[in-house]
Coordinates of N, CA, C and O and ligand atoms in Angstrom, one line a residue:
M1342 N 24.6 13.1 2.3 CA 23.3 12.9 2.9 C 23.0 13.9 4.0 O 23.6 14.0 5.0
N1343 N 22.0 14.6 3.7 CA 21.6 15.7 4.8 C 20.3 15.6 5.5 O 19.6 16.5 5.9
R1344 N 19.8 14.2 5.4 CA 18.5 14.0 6.0 C 18.6 13.8 7.5 O 18.6 12.6 7.9
T1345 N 18.8 14.8 8.3 CA 19.1 14.5 9.7 C 18.0 14.5 10.6 O 18.1 14.2 11.9
N1346 N 16.8 14.8 10.2 CA 15.6 14.6 11.0 C 14.9 13.3 11.0 O 15.1 12.4 10.0
I1347 N 14.3 12.9 12.1 CA 13.5 11.7 12.0 C 12.0 12.1 12.3 O 11.8 12.9 13.2
V1348 N 11.2 11.7 11.4 CA 9.8 12.1 11.5 C 8.9 11.0 11.8 O 8.8 10.0 11.1
L1349 N 8.1 11.0 13.0 CA 7.3 10.0 13.4 C 5.8 10.3 13.0 O 5.3 11.3 13.4
V1350 N 5.3 9.4 12.1 CA 3.9 9.6 11.5 C 3.0 8.4 12.0 O 3.7 7.4 12.4
G1351 N 1.7 8.6 11.9 CA 1.0 7.4 12.4 C -0.4 7.9 13.1 O -0.4 9.1 13.5
F1352 N -1.3 7.0 13.2 CA -2.6 7.4 13.9 C -2.4 7.7 15.3 O -1.5 7.4 15.9
M1353 N -3.4 8.5 15.8 CA -3.5 8.8 17.3 C -3.3 7.5 18.1 O -3.8 6.5 17.7
G1354 N -2.5 7.7 19.1 CA -2.4 6.6 20.1 C -1.4 5.6 19.6 O -1.3 4.5 20.2
T1355 N -0.6 5.7 18.6 CA 0.4 4.8 18.2 C 1.8 4.9 18.8 O 2.6 4.1 18.7
G1356 N 1.8 6.0 19.6 CA 3.1 6.3 20.4 C 4.1 7.2 19.9 O 5.2 7.3 20.4
K1357 N 3.7 8.1 19.0 CA 4.6 9.1 18.3 C 5.3 9.9 19.5 O 6.5 10.1 19.4
T1358 N 4.6 10.5 20.3 CA 5.2 11.4 21.3 C 6.1 10.7 22.3 O 7.2 11.2 22.5
S1359 N 5.6 9.6 22.9 CA 6.4 9.0 24.0 C 7.7 8.3 23.4 O 8.8 8.3 23.9
V1360 N 7.5 7.7 22.2 CA 8.6 7.2 21.5 C 9.5 8.2 21.0 O 10.8 8.0 21.2
G1361 N 9.1 9.3 20.5 CA 9.9 10.4 19.9 C 10.8 11.0 21.0 O 12.0 11.2 20.7
K1362 N 10.2 11.2 22.2 CA 11.1 11.7 23.3 C 12.3 10.8 23.7 O 13.4 11.2 23.8
K1363 N 12.0 9.6 23.7 CA 13.0 8.5 24.0 C 14.1 8.4 22.8 O 15.3 8.4 23.1
L1364 N 13.5 8.4 21.6 CA 14.5 8.4 20.5 C 15.4 9.5 20.4 O 16.6 9.4 20.1
A1365 N 14.8 10.7 20.6 CA 15.6 12.0 20.6 C 16.7 11.9 21.6 O 17.9 12.2 21.3
A1366 N 16.3 11.5 22.8 CA 17.3 11.4 23.9 C 18.5 10.5 23.5 O 19.6 10.7 23.7
S1367 N 18.1 9.4 22.9 CA 19.1 8.3 22.6 C 20.0 8.8 21.4 O 21.1 8.3 21.4
L1368 N 19.5 9.7 20.6 CA 20.4 10.2 19.6 C 21.0 11.5 19.7 O 21.7 12.0 18.8
G1369 N 20.7 12.2 20.8 CA 21.2 13.5 21.0 C 20.5 14.5 20.0 O 21.1 15.5 19.7
K1370 N 19.3 14.2 19.6 CA 18.6 15.2 18.6 C 17.6 16.0 19.6 O 17.2 15.5 20.7
T1371 N 17.0 17.0 19.0 CA 16.0 17.8 19.7 C 14.7 17.3 19.3 O 14.2 17.1 18.2
F1372 N 13.8 17.0 20.5 CA 12.5 16.5 20.2 C 11.5 17.6 20.0 O 11.6 18.6 20.8
V1373 N 10.7 17.6 19.0 CA 9.5 18.6 18.9 C 8.2 17.8 18.7 O 8.1 16.9 17.9
D1374 N 7.1 18.4 19.3 CA 5.8 17.8 19.1 C 5.0 18.8 18.3 O 4.8 19.9 18.9
M1375 N 4.5 18.5 17.2 CA 3.8 19.5 16.4 C 2.6 20.1 17.0 O 2.3 21.2 17.0
D1376 N 1.7 19.2 17.6 CA 0.5 19.6 18.3 C 0.8 20.6 19.4 O 0.1 21.6 19.6
E1377 N 1.9 20.3 20.1 CA 2.3 21.1 21.2 C 2.6 22.5 20.7 O 2.3 23.5 21.4
I1378 N 3.4 22.6 19.6 CA 3.8 23.9 19.2 C 2.7 24.6 18.7 O 2.5 25.9 19.0
I1379 N 1.7 24.0 18.0 CA 0.5 24.7 17.5 C -0.4 25.3 18.7 O -0.8 26.4 18.6
V1380 N -0.5 24.4 19.7 CA -1.3 24.8 20.8 C -0.6 25.9 21.5 O -1.4 26.9 21.9
E1381 N 0.6 25.9 21.7 CA 1.3 27.0 22.3 C 1.2 28.2 21.6 O 0.9 29.3 22.1
R1382 N 1.4 28.2 20.3 CA 1.4 29.5 19.4 C -0.1 30.0 19.3 O -0.3 31.3 19.3
E1383 N -1.1 29.1 19.3 CA -2.4 29.6 19.2 C -3.0 30.1 20.5 O -4.1 30.6 20.6
G1384 N -2.4 29.4 21.6 CA -2.9 29.8 22.9 C -4.3 29.1 23.3 O -5.0 29.6 24.2
K1385 N -4.5 28.0 22.6 CA -5.7 27.3 22.9 C -5.6 25.8 22.6 O -4.7 25.5 21.6
P1386 N -6.2 25.0 23.2 CA -6.0 23.4 22.9 C -6.6 23.1 21.5 O -7.4 23.8 20.8
V1387 N -6.1 21.9 20.9 CA -6.4 21.5 19.6 C -8.0 21.5 19.4 O -8.6 21.9 18.5
S1388 N -8.7 20.9 20.6 CA -10.2 20.8 20.5 C -10.8 22.2 20.3 O -11.8 22.4 19.5
K1389 N -10.3 23.3 21.0 CA -10.8 24.6 20.8 C -10.6 25.2 19.3 O -11.4 25.9 18.8
I1390 N -9.3 24.9 18.8 CA -9.0 25.3 17.5 C -9.9 24.7 16.5 O -10.6 25.4 15.6
F1391 N -10.3 23.4 16.5 CA -11.2 22.7 15.7 C -12.6 23.4 15.8 O -13.3 23.6 14.9
E1392 N -13.0 23.6 17.2 CA -14.4 24.2 17.4 C -14.5 25.6 16.9 O -15.6 26.0 16.3
E1393 N -13.6 26.4 17.2 CA -13.8 27.9 16.9 C -13.3 28.3 15.6 O -13.9 29.1 14.9
D1394 N -12.2 27.6 15.0 CA -11.7 28.0 13.7 C -11.9 27.0 12.6 O -11.7 27.2 11.5
G1395 N -12.2 25.7 13.0 CA -12.5 24.7 12.0 C -11.3 23.9 11.8 O -10.1 24.3 12.1
E1396 N -11.5 22.6 11.3 CA -10.4 21.7 11.1 C -9.4 22.2 10.0 O -8.3 22.0 10.0
S1397 N -10.1 22.9 8.9 CA -9.2 23.4 7.8 C -8.2 24.4 8.3 O -7.1 24.4 7.9
K1398 N -8.6 25.2 9.4 CA -7.5 26.1 9.9 C -6.4 25.3 10.6 O -5.3 25.6 10.5
F1399 N -6.8 24.3 11.3 CA -5.8 23.4 12.0 C -4.8 22.8 10.9 O -3.6 22.8 11.1
R1400 N -5.4 22.4 9.8 CA -4.6 21.7 8.8 C -3.7 22.7 8.2 O -2.5 22.4 7.8
A1401 N -4.2 24.0 8.0 CA -3.2 25.1 7.4 C -2.2 25.3 8.4 O -1.0 25.6 8.0
L1402 N -2.5 25.3 9.7 CA -1.4 25.6 10.7 C -0.4 24.4 10.7 O 0.9 24.7 10.7
E1403 N -0.8 23.3 10.6 CA 0.0 22.0 10.5 C 0.9 22.1 9.2 O 2.1 22.0 9.2
R1404 N 0.3 22.6 8.0 CA 1.1 22.6 6.8 C 2.2 23.6 6.9 O 3.3 23.4 6.5
A1405 N 1.9 24.8 7.5 CA 2.9 25.8 7.7 C 4.0 25.4 8.6 O 5.2 25.6 8.4
L1406 N 3.7 24.6 9.7 CA 4.6 24.2 10.6 C 5.6 23.1 10.0 O 6.7 22.9 10.1
V1407 N 5.0 22.2 9.0 CA 5.7 21.2 8.3 C 6.9 21.9 7.6 O 8.0 21.5 7.6
Q1408 N 6.4 23.0 6.8 CA 7.4 23.7 5.9 C 8.5 24.4 6.9 O 9.8 24.2 6.4
E1409 N 8.2 24.8 8.0 CA 9.2 25.4 8.9 C 10.1 24.3 9.5 O 11.3 24.5 9.4
L1410 N 9.5 23.2 9.9 CA 10.4 22.2 10.6 C 11.3 21.5 9.7 O 12.3 21.0 9.9
A1411 N 10.7 21.2 8.4 CA 11.5 20.5 7.4 C 12.8 21.2 7.0 O 13.7 20.8 6.5
G1412 N 12.8 22.6 7.3 CA 13.9 23.4 7.0 C 15.0 23.4 8.1 O 16.0 24.1 8.0
K1413 N 14.7 22.7 9.1 CA 15.7 22.6 10.4 C 16.4 21.3 10.4 O 15.7 20.3 10.0
P1414 N 17.6 21.2 10.9 CA 18.3 20.0 11.1 C 18.1 19.3 12.5 O 17.8 20.0 13.4
N1415 N 18.4 18.1 12.5 CA 18.6 17.2 13.7 C 17.5 17.2 14.7 O 17.7 17.4 15.9
L1416 N 16.3 17.1 14.2 CA 15.1 17.1 15.0 C 14.5 15.7 15.0 O 14.6 14.9 13.9
V1417 N 13.9 15.3 16.1 CA 12.9 14.2 16.1 C 11.5 14.8 16.2 O 11.2 15.5 17.2
I1418 N 10.7 14.6 15.1 CA 9.5 15.3 15.1 C 8.2 14.3 15.2 O 8.1 13.4 14.5
A1419 N 7.5 14.6 16.2 CA 6.1 13.8 16.5 C 5.1 14.6 15.8 O 4.8 15.7 16.1
T1420 N 4.6 14.1 14.7 CA 3.5 14.8 13.9 C 2.1 14.4 14.6 O 2.0 13.6 15.4
G1421 N 1.2 15.2 14.1 CA -0.2 14.9 14.5 C -0.7 13.7 13.5 O -0.2 13.6 12.3
G1422 N -1.7 12.9 13.9 CA -2.2 11.8 13.1 C -2.7 12.2 11.7 O -2.6 11.2 10.8
G1423 N -3.0 13.4 11.6 CA -3.6 13.7 10.3 C -2.7 14.3 9.3 O -3.1 14.7 8.2
I1424 N -1.4 14.3 9.6 CA -0.4 14.9 8.7 C -0.3 14.3 7.3 O 0.0 14.9 6.4
V1425 N -0.8 13.0 7.2 CA -0.7 12.3 6.0 C -1.9 12.7 5.1 O -1.8 12.4 3.9
L1426 N -2.9 13.5 5.6 CA -3.9 13.9 4.7 C -3.5 14.8 3.5 O -4.1 14.8 2.5
N1427 N -2.3 15.5 3.7 CA -1.8 16.4 2.7 C -0.5 15.7 2.2 O 0.5 15.7 2.9
P1428 N -0.4 15.1 1.0 CA 0.7 14.4 0.6 C 2.1 15.3 0.6 O 3.2 14.8 0.7
K1429 N 1.8 16.6 0.4 CA 3.0 17.5 0.3 C 3.7 17.5 1.7 O 4.9 17.7 1.8
N1430 N 2.9 17.2 2.8 CA 3.7 17.2 4.2 C 4.6 16.1 4.1 O 5.9 16.3 4.6
I1431 N 4.3 14.9 3.6 CA 5.2 13.7 3.7 C 6.4 14.0 2.6 O 7.5 13.6 2.9
E1432 N 6.0 14.7 1.6 CA 7.1 15.0 0.6 C 8.1 15.9 1.1 O 9.3 15.7 1.1
D1433 N 7.6 17.0 1.8 CA 8.6 17.9 2.5 C 9.5 17.3 3.5 O 10.7 17.5 3.6
F1434 N 8.8 16.5 4.4 CA 9.5 15.9 5.5 C 10.6 14.9 5.0 O 11.6 14.8 5.5
S1435 N 10.1 14.2 3.8 CA 11.1 13.2 3.3 C 12.3 13.8 2.7 O 13.5 13.1 2.5
A1436 N 12.3 15.1 2.4 CA 13.4 15.8 1.7 C 14.5 15.9 2.8 O 15.7 15.9 2.4
T1437 N 14.1 16.2 4.0 CA 15.2 16.5 5.0 C 15.2 15.5 6.1 O 15.9 15.7 7.2
G1438 N 14.3 14.4 6.0 CA 14.3 13.6 7.2 C 14.0 12.1 6.8 O 13.5 11.8 5.7
F1439 N 14.1 11.2 7.8 CA 13.7 9.8 7.6 C 12.3 9.8 8.3 O 12.1 10.1 9.4
V1440 N 11.3 9.3 7.4 CA 9.9 9.3 7.8 C 9.6 7.8 8.2 O 9.8 7.0 7.4
V1441 N 9.1 7.7 9.4 CA 8.7 6.3 9.8 C 7.2 6.4 10.3 O 6.9 7.3 11.0
C1442 N 6.4 5.3 9.9 CA 5.0 5.3 10.3 C 4.8 4.2 11.5 O 5.2 3.1 11.3
L1443 N 4.2 4.7 12.6 CA 3.9 3.8 13.7 C 2.6 3.5 13.5 O 1.7 4.1 13.1
H1444 N 2.2 2.1 13.8 CA 0.8 1.8 13.7 C 0.5 0.8 14.9 O 1.4 0.3 15.5
A1445 N -0.9 0.5 15.1 CA -1.2 -0.3 16.2 C -2.6 -0.8 15.9 O -3.4 -0.2 15.2
E1446 N -3.1 -1.8 16.6 CA -4.4 -2.4 16.4 C -5.4 -1.4 17.2 O -5.1 -0.8 18.1
P1447 N -6.6 -1.4 16.5 CA -7.6 -0.4 17.1 C -7.9 -0.7 18.6 O -8.2 0.3 19.3
E1448 N -8.0 -1.9 19.0 CA -8.2 -2.2 20.4 C -7.2 -1.6 21.4 O -7.3 -1.1 22.4
T1449 N -5.9 -1.5 20.9 CA -4.8 -1.0 21.6 C -4.9 0.4 21.6 O -4.7 1.2 22.6
I1450 N -5.2 1.0 20.5 CA -5.4 2.5 20.3 C -6.6 3.0 21.3 O -6.3 3.9 22.1
L1451 N -7.6 2.2 21.3 CA -8.7 2.5 22.2 C -8.2 2.5 23.7 O -8.6 3.5 24.5
K1452 N -7.5 1.4 24.1 CA -6.9 1.3 25.4 C -6.2 2.5 25.9 O -6.3 3.1 26.9
R1453 N -5.2 3.0 24.9 CA -4.3 4.0 25.2 C -5.1 5.3 25.3 O -4.6 6.2 26.0
L1454 N -6.1 5.5 24.5 CA -6.8 6.8 24.4 C -8.1 6.8 25.2 O -8.9 7.8 25.0
K1455 N -8.4 5.9 26.0 CA -9.7 5.7 26.6 C -10.3 7.0 27.3 O -11.3 7.4 27.0
G1456 N -9.4 7.5 28.3 CA -9.9 8.6 29.0 C -9.6 9.9 28.4 O -9.8 11.1 29.0
D1457 N -9.0 10.0 27.2 CA -8.5 11.3 26.6 C -9.7 12.1 26.1 O -10.7 11.7 25.5
R1458 N -9.5 13.4 26.4 CA -10.6 14.4 25.9 C -9.9 15.5 25.1 O -10.6 16.4 24.7
T1459 N -8.7 15.3 24.6 CA -8.1 16.3 23.8 C -8.1 16.1 22.4 O -7.7 17.0 21.6
R1460 N -8.6 14.9 21.9 CA -8.6 14.7 20.4 C -10.0 14.9 19.8 O -10.9 14.0 20.0
P1461 N -10.3 16.0 19.2 CA -11.6 16.2 18.8 C -12.2 15.3 17.8 O -13.5 14.9 17.7
L1462 N -11.4 14.6 17.0 CA -11.9 13.6 16.0 C -12.5 12.3 16.7 O -13.0 11.5 16.1
L1463 N -12.0 12.1 17.9 CA -12.5 10.9 18.6 C -13.5 11.3 19.7 O -13.9 10.5 20.5
A1464 N -14.0 12.5 19.7 CA -15.0 12.9 20.6 C -16.4 12.3 20.2 O -17.2 12.9 19.5
S1465 N -16.7 11.1 20.5 CA -17.9 10.4 20.1 C -18.2 9.5 21.2 O -17.5 9.0 22.1
T1466 N -19.5 9.1 21.2 CA -20.0 8.1 22.3 C -19.4 6.8 21.8 O -19.1 6.0 22.8
D1467 N -19.1 6.5 20.7 CA -18.6 5.3 20.2 C -17.2 5.4 19.7 O -17.0 5.5 18.5
K1468 N -16.3 5.5 20.6 CA -14.9 5.8 20.3 C -14.3 4.7 19.4 O -13.5 5.1 18.4
M1469 N -14.6 3.4 19.6 CA -14.1 2.4 18.9 C -14.5 2.5 17.4 O -13.7 2.4 16.4
E1470 N -15.8 2.9 17.2 CA -16.3 3.0 15.9 C -15.5 4.1 15.1 O -15.2 3.9 13.9
R1471 N -15.3 5.3 15.7 CA -14.6 6.3 15.2 C -13.1 5.9 14.7 O -12.7 6.2 13.8
I1472 N -12.5 5.1 15.7 CA -11.1 4.7 15.4 C -11.1 3.9 14.2 O -10.3 4.1 13.3
I1473 N -12.0 2.9 14.2 CA -12.0 2.0 13.1 C -12.3 2.7 11.8 O -11.6 2.4 10.8
N1474 N -13.3 3.5 11.8 CA -13.7 4.2 10.5 C -12.5 5.1 10.1 O -12.2 5.2 8.8
L1475 N -12.0 5.9 10.9 CA -10.9 6.9 10.6 C -9.6 6.1 10.1 O -9.0 6.4 9.1
L1476 N -9.3 5.0 10.8 CA -8.1 4.2 10.4 C -8.3 3.6 9.0 O -7.4 3.6 8.2
E1477 N -9.6 3.1 8.8 CA -9.8 2.5 7.5 C -9.7 3.6 6.3 O -9.1 3.3 5.3
A1478 N -10.3 4.8 6.6 CA -10.1 5.8 5.6 C -8.8 6.2 5.3 O -8.5 6.7 4.2
R1479 N -7.9 6.2 6.3 CA -6.6 6.7 6.2 C -5.6 5.6 5.9 O -4.4 5.9 5.6
R1480 N -6.0 4.4 5.8 CA -5.1 3.2 5.8 C -4.2 3.4 4.5 O -3.0 3.2 4.7
P1481 N -4.7 3.6 3.3 CA -3.8 3.8 2.2 C -2.7 4.8 2.4 O -1.6 4.7 1.9
L1482 N -3.0 5.9 3.1 CA -2.0 7.0 3.3 C -1.0 6.5 4.2 O 0.3 6.8 4.0
Y1483 N -1.3 5.9 5.3 CA -0.3 5.3 6.3 C 0.5 4.2 5.6 O 1.7 4.2 5.7
D1484 N -0.2 3.4 4.9 CA 0.5 2.3 4.2 C 1.5 2.7 3.1 O 2.4 1.9 2.8
S1485 N 1.2 3.8 2.7 CA 2.2 4.2 1.6 C 3.6 4.6 2.0 O 4.5 4.9 1.3
I1486 N 3.7 4.8 3.4 CA 5.0 5.1 3.9 C 5.9 3.7 4.1 O 5.3 2.8 4.9
P1487 N 7.0 3.7 3.5 CA 7.6 2.4 3.4 C 8.1 1.8 4.8 O 8.2 0.7 5.1
D1488 N 8.7 2.7 5.6 CA 9.3 2.3 6.8 C 8.2 2.4 8.0 O 7.6 3.3 8.3
R1489 N 7.9 1.2 8.6 CA 6.8 1.1 9.5 C 7.1 0.3 10.7 O 7.9 -0.7 10.6
V1490 N 6.6 0.6 11.9 CA 6.8 -0.2 13.1 C 5.4 -0.4 13.7 O 4.7 0.6 13.9
D1491 N 5.0 -1.6 14.0 CA 3.8 -2.0 14.7 C 4.1 -1.9 16.2 O 4.8 -2.7 16.7
T1492 N 3.5 -1.0 17.0 CA 3.8 -0.8 18.4 C 2.8 -1.5 19.2 O 2.9 -1.3 20.4
T1493 N 1.9 -2.3 18.6 CA 0.8 -2.9 19.4 C 1.3 -3.6 20.7 O 0.8 -3.5 21.8
T1494 N 2.3 -4.5 20.5 CA 2.8 -5.3 21.6 C 4.2 -4.9 22.1 O 4.8 -5.5 22.9
L1495 N 4.8 -3.8 21.7 CA 6.1 -3.5 22.1 C 6.2 -2.4 23.0 O 5.3 -1.4 23.1
N1496 N 7.2 -2.5 24.0 CA 7.4 -1.3 24.9 C 8.2 -0.2 24.1 O 8.6 -0.4 23.0
R1497 N 8.3 0.9 24.8 CA 8.9 2.1 24.0 C 10.3 1.9 23.6 O 10.7 2.3 22.6
Q1498 N 11.1 1.1 24.5 CA 12.5 1.0 24.1 C 12.6 0.1 22.8 O 13.5 0.3 22.0
A1499 N 11.7 -1.0 22.8 CA 11.7 -1.9 21.6 C 11.3 -1.0 20.4 O 11.9 -1.4 19.3
V1500 N 10.4 -0.1 20.4 CA 10.0 0.6 19.3 C 11.2 1.5 18.9 O 11.5 1.5 17.7
V1501 N 11.8 2.0 19.9 CA 13.0 2.9 19.5 C 14.1 2.1 18.8 O 14.6 2.5 17.9
D1502 N 14.3 0.8 19.3 CA 15.3 0.0 18.7 C 15.0 -0.4 17.3 O 15.7 -0.3 16.4
H1503 N 13.7 -0.7 17.0 CA 13.3 -0.9 15.7 C 13.5 0.3 14.8 O 13.9 0.2 13.6
I1504 N 13.2 1.4 15.2 CA 13.3 2.6 14.5 C 14.8 2.8 14.0 O 15.1 3.2 12.9
L1505 N 15.6 2.6 15.1 CA 17.0 2.8 14.9 C 17.6 2.0 13.8 O 18.4 2.3 13.0
T1506 N 17.1 0.7 13.9 CA 17.5 -0.3 12.8 C 17.0 0.2 11.4 O 17.8 0.2 10.5
L1507 N 15.8 0.6 11.3 CA 15.3 1.0 9.9 C 16.1 2.3 9.6 O 16.3 2.4 8.4
Y1508 N 16.3 3.2 10.5 CA 17.0 4.4 10.2 C 18.5 4.1 9.6 O 18.9 4.7 8.7
G1509 N 19.1 3.2 10.4 CA 20.5 2.7 9.8 C 20.3 2.2 8.4 O 21.2 2.4 7.6
A1510 N 19.4 1.3 8.2 CA 19.2 0.7 6.9 C 19.0 1.7 5.8 O 19.4 1.6 4.7
S1511 N 18.2 2.9 6.2 CA 18.0 3.9 5.3 C 19.2 4.5 4.8 O 19.4 5.1 3.7
Y1512 N 20.2 4.7 5.7 CA 21.5 5.3 5.4 C 22.2 4.5 4.3 O 22.7 5.0 3.4
H1513 N 22.2 3.2 4.5 CA 22.8 2.3 3.5 C 22.1 2.3 2.2 O 22.8 2.2 1.2
R1514 N 20.8 2.3 2.2 CA 20.0 2.5 1.0 C 20.5 3.6 0.1 O 20.4 3.6 -1.1
E1515 N 20.7 4.8 0.8 CA 20.9 6.0 0.1 C 22.4 6.5 -0.1 O 22.7 7.4 -0.8
S1516 N 23.3 5.8 0.6 CA 24.6 6.2 0.5 C 25.4 5.5 -0.7 O 24.9 4.5 -1.3
Ligands
S3P345 C1 -5.3 14.3 14.6 C2 -4.3 13.8 15.5 C3 -4.0 14.5 16.7 C4 -4.2 16.0 16.5 C5 -5.6 16.4 16.2 C6 -6.0 15.6 14.9 C7 -5.7 13.5 13.5 O1 -2.6 14.3 17.1 O2 -3.2 16.5 15.5 O3 -6.5 16.0 17.1 O4 -6.3 14.0 12.5 O5 -5.4 12.3 13.4 P1 -2.0 12.9 17.6 O6 -1.9 11.9 16.6 O7 -0.7 13.3 18.3 O8 -3.0 12.4 18.6

């Protein structure tokens, strides 16, 4: 069994980055955040990439980065919320990692992202409506990931503990 990565998938505001950092620390794995790498390499924020180059360019950058990271061992990877839009991304990550989907209620997502200006897909006067519509459109994609944790009422440590339990169970399933 050589699936040494843990890949956190899920909608914006479900806790992928904050949980991922804590999870990586507790397992002695290296934490990487896909948005952060893309922003650093492109030299501009995600919102500028969307504005100047288009969403399709951002998705292409994401796709290339998935292929790169799936080829490395021992990472905890926080993905961007749209990673599920291309099923090949989940396929590639699943080959070398344990993929877990975080989810949360729309009200909680709104609360977590209230003052946020970095997410172009939520740049709307009615953020709640955007969240509900996007979540609904993507629901089948998130729901197709078998291992899932609802972060709505859990603190970071509790989410980490749930993930570790699922990760352990996945070892038994496959060994
Ligand atoms: C996106 C989620 C964002 C970022 C970009 C698009 C999406 O990442 O990749 O704004 O399509 O859901 P987070 O999930 O880390 O906010």
